[in-house]
Tab-separated table of N, CA and C in Angstrom:
chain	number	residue	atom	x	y	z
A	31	UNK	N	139.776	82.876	86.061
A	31	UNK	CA	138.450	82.761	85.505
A	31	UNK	C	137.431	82.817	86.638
A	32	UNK	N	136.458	84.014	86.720
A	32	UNK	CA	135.818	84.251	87.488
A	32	UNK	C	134.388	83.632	87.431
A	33	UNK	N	133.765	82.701	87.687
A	33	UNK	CA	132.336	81.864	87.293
A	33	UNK	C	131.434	81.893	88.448
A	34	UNK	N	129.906	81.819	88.215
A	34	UNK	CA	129.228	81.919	89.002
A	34	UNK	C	128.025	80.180	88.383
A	35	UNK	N	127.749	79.941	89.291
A	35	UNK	CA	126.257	78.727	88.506
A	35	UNK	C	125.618	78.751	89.913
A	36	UNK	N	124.068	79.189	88.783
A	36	UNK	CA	123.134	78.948	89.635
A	36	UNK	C	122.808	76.949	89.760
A	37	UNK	N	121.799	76.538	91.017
A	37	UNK	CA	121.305	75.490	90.634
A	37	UNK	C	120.276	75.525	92.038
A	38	UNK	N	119.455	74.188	92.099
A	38	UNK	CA	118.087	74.606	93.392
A	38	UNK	C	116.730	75.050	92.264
A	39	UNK	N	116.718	75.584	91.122
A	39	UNK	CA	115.284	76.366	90.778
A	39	UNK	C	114.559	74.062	90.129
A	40	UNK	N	113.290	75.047	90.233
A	40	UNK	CA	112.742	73.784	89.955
A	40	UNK	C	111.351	74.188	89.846
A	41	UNK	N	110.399	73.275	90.440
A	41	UNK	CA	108.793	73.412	90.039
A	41	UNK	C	108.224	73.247	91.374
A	42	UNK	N	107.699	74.359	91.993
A	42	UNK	CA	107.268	73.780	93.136
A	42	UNK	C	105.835	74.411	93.694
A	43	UNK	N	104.849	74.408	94.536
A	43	UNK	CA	103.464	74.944	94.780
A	43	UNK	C	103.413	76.040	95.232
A	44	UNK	N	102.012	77.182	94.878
A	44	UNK	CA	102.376	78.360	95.620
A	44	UNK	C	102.260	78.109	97.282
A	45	UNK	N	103.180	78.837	98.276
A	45	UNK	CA	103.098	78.674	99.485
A	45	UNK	C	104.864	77.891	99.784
A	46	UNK	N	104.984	76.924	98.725
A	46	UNK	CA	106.320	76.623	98.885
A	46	UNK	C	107.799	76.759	98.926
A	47	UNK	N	108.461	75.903	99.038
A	47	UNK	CA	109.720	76.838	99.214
A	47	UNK	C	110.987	75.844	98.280
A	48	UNK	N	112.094	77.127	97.728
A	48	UNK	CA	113.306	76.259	97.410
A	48	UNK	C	113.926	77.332	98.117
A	49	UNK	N	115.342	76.360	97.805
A	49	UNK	CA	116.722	77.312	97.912
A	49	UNK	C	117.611	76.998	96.840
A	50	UNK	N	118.169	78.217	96.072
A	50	UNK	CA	118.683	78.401	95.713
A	50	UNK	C	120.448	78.561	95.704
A	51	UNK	N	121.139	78.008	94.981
A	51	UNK	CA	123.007	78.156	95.339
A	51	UNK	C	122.813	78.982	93.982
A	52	UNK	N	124.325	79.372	94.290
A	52	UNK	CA	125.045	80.334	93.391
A	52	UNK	C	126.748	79.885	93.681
A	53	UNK	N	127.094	78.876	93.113
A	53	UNK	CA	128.261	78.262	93.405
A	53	UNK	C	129.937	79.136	92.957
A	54	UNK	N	130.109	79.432	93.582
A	54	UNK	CA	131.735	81.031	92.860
A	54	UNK	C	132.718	80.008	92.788
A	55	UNK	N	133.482	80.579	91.752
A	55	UNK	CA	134.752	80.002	91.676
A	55	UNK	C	135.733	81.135	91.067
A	56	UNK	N	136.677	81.306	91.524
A	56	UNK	CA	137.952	82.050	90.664
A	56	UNK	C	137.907	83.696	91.355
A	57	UNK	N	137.322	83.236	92.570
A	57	UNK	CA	137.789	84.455	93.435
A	57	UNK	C	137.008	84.871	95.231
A	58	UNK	N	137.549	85.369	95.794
A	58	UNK	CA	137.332	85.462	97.396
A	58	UNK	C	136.080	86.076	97.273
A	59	UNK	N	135.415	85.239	97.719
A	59	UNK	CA	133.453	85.556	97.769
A	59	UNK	C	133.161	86.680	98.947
A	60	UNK	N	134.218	86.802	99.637
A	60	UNK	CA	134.192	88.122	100.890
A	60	UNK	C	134.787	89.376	100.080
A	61	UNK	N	135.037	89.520	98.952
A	61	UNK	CA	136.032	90.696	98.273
A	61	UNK	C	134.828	91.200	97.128
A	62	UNK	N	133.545	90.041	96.550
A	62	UNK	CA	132.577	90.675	96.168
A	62	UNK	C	131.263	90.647	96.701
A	63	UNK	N	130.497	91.797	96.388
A	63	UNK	CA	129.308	91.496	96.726
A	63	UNK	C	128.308	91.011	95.584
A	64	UNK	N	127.293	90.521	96.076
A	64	UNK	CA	126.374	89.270	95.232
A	64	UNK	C	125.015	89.217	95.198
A	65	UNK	N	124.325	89.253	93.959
A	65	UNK	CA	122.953	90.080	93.612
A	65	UNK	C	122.743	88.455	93.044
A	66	UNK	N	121.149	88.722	93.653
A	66	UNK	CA	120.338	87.647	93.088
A	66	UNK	C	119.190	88.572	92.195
A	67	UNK	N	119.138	87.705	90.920
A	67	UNK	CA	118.070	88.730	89.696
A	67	UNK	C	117.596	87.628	89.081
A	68	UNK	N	116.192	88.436	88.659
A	68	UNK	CA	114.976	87.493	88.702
A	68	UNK	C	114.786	87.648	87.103
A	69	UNK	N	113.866	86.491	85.676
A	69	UNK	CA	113.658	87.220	84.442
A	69	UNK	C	112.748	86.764	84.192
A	70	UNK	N	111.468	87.307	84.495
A	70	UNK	CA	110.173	86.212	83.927
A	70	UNK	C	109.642	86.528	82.478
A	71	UNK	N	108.678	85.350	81.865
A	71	UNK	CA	108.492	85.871	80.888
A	71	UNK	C	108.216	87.065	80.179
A	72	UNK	N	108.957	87.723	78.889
A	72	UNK	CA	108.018	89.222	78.404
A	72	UNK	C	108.251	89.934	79.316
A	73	UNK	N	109.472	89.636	80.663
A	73	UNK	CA	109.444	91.059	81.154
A	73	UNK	C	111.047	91.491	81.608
A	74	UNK	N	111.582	92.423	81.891
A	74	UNK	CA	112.836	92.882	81.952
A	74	UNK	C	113.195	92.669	83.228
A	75	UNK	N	114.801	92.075	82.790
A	75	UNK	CA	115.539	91.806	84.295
A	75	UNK	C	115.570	92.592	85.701
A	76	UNK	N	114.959	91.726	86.755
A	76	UNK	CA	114.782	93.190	88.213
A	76	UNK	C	115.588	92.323	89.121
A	77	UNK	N	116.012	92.905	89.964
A	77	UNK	CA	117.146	92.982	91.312
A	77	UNK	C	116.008	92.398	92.250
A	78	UNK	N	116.077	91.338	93.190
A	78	UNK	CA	115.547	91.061	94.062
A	78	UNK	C	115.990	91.019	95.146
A	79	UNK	N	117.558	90.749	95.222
A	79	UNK	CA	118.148	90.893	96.630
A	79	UNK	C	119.695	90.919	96.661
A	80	UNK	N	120.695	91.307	97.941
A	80	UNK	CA	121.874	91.396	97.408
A	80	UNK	C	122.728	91.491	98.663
A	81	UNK	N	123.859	90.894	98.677
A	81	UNK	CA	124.268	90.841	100.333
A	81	UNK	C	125.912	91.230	99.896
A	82	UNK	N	126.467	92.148	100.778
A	82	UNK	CA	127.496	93.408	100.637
A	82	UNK	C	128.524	92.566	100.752
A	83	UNK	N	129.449	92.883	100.009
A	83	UNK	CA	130.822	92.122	100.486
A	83	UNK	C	131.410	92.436	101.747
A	84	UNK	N	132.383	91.707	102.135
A	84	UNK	CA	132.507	91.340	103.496
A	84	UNK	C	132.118	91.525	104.994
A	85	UNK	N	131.480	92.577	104.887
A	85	UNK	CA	130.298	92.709	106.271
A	85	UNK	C	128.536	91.639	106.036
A	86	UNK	N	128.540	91.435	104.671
A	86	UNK	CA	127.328	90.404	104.607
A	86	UNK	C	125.851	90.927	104.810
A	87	UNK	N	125.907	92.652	105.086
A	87	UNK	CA	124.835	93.143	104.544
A	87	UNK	C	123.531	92.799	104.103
A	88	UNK	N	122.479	92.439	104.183
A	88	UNK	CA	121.590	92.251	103.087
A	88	UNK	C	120.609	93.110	102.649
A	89	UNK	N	119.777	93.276	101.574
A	89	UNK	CA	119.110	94.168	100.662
A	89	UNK	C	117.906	93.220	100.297
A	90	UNK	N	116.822	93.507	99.982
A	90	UNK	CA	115.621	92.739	99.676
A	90	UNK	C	114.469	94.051	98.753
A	91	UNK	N	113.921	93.292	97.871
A	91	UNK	CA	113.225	94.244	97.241
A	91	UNK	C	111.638	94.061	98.109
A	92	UNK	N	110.481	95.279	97.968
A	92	UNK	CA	110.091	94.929	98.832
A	92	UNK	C	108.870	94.094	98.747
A	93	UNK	N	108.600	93.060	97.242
A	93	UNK	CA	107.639	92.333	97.328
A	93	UNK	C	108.169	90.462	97.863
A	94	UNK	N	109.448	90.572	98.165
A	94	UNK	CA	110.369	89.358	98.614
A	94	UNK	C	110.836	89.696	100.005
A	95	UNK	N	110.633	91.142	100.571
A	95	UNK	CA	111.287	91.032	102.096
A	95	UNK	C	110.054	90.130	102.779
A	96	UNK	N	110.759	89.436	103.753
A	96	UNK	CA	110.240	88.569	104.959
A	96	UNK	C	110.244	87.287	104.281
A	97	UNK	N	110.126	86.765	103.386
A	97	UNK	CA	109.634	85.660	102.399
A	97	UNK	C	110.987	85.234	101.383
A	98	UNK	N	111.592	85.799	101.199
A	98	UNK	CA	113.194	85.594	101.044
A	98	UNK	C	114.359	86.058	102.078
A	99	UNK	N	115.457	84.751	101.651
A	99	UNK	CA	116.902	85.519	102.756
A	99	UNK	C	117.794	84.926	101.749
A	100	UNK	N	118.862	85.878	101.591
A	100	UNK	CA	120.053	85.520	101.203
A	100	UNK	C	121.304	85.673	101.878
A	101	UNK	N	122.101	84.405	101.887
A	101	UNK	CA	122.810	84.310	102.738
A	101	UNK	C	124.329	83.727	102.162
A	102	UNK	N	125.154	83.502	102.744
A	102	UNK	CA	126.812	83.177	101.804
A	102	UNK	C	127.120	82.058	102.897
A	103	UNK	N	127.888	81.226	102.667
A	103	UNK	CA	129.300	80.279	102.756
A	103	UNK	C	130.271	80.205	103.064
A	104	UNK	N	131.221	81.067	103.139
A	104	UNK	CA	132.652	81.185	102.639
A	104	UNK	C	133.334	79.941	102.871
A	105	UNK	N	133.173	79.414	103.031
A	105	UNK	CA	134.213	78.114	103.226
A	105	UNK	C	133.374	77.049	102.010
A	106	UNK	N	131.976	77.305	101.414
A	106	UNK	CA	131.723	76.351	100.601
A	106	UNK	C	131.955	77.481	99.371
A	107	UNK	N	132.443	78.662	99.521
A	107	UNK	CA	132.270	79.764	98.571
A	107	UNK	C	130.822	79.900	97.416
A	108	UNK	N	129.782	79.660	98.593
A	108	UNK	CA	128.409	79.487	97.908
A	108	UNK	C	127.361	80.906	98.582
A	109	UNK	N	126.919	81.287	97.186
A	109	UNK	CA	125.375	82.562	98.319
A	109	UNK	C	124.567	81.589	98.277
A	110	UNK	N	123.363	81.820	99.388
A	110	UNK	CA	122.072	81.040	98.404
A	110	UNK	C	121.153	81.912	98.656
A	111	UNK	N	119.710	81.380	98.365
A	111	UNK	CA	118.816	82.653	98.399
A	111	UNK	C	117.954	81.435	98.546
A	112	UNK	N	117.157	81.183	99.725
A	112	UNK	CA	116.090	80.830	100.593
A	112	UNK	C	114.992	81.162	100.520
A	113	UNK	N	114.097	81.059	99.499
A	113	UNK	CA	113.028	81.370	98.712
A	113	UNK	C	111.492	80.509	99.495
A	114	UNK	N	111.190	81.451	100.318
A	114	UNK	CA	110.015	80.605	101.208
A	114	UNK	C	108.245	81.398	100.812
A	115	UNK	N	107.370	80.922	101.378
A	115	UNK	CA	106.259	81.324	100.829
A	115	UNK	C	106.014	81.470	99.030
A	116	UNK	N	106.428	80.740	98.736
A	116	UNK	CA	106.187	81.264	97.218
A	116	UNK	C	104.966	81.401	96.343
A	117	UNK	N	105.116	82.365	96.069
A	117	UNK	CA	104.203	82.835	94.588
A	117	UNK	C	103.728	82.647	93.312
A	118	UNK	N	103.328	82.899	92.168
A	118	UNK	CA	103.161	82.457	91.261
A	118	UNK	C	103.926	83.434	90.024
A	119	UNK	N	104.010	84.818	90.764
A	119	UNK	CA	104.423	85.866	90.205
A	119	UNK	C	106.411	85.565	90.262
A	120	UNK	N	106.442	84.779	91.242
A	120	UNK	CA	107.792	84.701	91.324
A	120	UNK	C	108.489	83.942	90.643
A	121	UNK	N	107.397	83.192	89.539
A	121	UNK	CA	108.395	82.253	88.734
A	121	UNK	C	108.881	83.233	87.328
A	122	UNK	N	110.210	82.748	87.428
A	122	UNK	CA	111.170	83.551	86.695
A	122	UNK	C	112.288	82.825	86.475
A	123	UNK	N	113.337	83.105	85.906
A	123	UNK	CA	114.749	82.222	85.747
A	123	UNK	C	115.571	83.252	86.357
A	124	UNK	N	116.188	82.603	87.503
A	124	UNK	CA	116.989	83.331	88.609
A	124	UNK	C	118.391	83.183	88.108
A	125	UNK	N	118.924	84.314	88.509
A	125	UNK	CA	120.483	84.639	88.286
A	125	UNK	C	121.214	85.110	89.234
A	126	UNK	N	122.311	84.884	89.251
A	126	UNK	CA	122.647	85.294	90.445
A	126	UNK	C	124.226	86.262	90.012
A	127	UNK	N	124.904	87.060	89.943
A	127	UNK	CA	126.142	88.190	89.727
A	127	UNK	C	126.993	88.539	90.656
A	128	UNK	N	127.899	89.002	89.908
A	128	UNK	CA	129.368	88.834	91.558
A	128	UNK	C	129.614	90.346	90.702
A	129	UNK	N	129.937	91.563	91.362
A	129	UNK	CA	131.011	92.719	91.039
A	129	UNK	C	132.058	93.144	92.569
A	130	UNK	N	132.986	93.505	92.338
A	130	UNK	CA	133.962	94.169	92.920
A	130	UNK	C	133.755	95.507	94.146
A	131	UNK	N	132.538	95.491	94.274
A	131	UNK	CA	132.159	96.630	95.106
A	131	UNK	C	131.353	97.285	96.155
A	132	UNK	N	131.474	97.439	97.489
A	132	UNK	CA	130.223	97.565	98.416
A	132	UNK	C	129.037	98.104	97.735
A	133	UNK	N	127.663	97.491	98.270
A	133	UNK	CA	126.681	97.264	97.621
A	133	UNK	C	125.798	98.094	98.975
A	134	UNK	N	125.663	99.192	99.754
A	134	UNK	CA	124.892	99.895	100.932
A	134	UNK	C	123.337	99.975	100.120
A	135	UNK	N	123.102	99.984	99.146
A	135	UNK	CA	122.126	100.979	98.720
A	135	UNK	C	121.204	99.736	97.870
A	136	UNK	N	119.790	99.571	98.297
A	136	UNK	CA	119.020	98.994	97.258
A	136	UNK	C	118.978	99.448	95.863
A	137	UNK	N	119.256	100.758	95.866
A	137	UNK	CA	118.690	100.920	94.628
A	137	UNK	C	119.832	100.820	93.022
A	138	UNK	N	120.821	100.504	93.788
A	138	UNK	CA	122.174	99.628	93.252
A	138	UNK	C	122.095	98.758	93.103
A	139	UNK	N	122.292	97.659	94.410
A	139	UNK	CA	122.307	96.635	94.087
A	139	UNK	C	120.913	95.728	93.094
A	140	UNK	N	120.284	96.685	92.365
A	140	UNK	CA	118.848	95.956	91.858
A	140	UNK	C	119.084	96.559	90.257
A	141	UNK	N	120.510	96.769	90.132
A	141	UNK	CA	120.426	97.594	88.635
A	141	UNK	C	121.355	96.211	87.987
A	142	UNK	N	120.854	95.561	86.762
A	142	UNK	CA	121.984	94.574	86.311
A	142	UNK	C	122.571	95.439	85.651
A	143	UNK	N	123.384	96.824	85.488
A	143	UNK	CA	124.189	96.789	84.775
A	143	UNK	C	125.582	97.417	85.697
A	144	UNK	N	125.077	97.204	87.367
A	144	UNK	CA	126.165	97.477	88.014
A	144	UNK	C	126.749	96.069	88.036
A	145	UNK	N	126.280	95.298	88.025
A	145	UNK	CA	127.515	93.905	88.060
A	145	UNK	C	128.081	93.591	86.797
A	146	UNK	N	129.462	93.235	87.225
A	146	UNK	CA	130.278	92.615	86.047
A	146	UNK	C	130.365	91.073	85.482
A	147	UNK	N	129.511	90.332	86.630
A	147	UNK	CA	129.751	88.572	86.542
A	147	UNK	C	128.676	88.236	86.512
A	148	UNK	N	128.149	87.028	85.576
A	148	UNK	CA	126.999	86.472	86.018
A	148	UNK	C	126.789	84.639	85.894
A	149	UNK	N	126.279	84.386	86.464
A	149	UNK	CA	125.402	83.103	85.903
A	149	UNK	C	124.533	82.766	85.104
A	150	UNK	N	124.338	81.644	84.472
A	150	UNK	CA	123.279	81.064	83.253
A	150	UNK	C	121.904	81.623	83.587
A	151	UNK	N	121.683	81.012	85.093
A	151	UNK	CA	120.453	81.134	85.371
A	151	UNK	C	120.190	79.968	85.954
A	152	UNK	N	118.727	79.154	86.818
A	152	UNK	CA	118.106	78.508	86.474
A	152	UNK	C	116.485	78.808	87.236
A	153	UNK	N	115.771	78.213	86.609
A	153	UNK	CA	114.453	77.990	86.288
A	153	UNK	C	113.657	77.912	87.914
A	154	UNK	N	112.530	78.821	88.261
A	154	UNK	CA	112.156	78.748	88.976
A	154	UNK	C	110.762	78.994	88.655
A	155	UNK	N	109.765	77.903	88.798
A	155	UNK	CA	108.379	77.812	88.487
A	155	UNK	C	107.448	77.568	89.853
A	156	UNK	N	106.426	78.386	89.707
A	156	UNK	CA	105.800	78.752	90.651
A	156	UNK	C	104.311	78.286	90.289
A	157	UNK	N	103.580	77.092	90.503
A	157	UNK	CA	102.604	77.130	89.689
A	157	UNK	C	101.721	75.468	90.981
A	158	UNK	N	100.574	76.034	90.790
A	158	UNK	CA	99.495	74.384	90.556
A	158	UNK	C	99.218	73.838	90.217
């Protein structure tokens, strides 16, 4: 059983920062690569960032490069995604997906229907 859970989203000021986990279980977190995806209200799921299986790669879309990092674990078998400067535009309910396959290319890793695994989600509010 392959599972992913997000946890970290919460309520926090623009300018501020969380971090985000994406906790894996039920398989070698170096064998997939791992997309963090964003869903705000009224609007359709987008790819924000994504780090390659086992070389650790990373990908950033480009209204989150410099201002996000995502990064992995392997020994806590956790990604997280380091969500700094924040926005207001950025509140959304974050997800995070595991598939089976090198991830070189942004414009892949930002499609949800290349991953096969996902998480619930949780809640990331961006507000004053």
């Amino acid at each position: 059983q392959l599972q992913l859970v997000e946890s970290g989203g919460g309520l926090v000021q623009p300018g501020g920062s969380l971090r985000l986990s994406c906790a894996i279980s039920g398989f070698t977190l170096d064998d997939y690569s791992i997309g963090w995806f964003r869903q705000a209200p009224g609007k359709e799921r987008e790819g924000v960032s994504c780090i390659n299986k086992s070389d650790g790669t990373t990908n950033y879309i480009d209204s989150v490069k410099g201002r996000f990092t995502v990064s992995r674990d392997g020994t806590k078998n956790t990604v997280y995604l380091q969500m700094n400067s924040l926005k207001p535009e950025d509140t959304a309910i974050y997800y995070c997906a595991a598939v089976r396959m090198s991830l070189r290319q942004l414009r892949l890793c930002v499609k949800p229907h290349v991953f096969d695994y996902w998480g619930k989600g949780t809640l990331v509010t961006v507000s004053s």
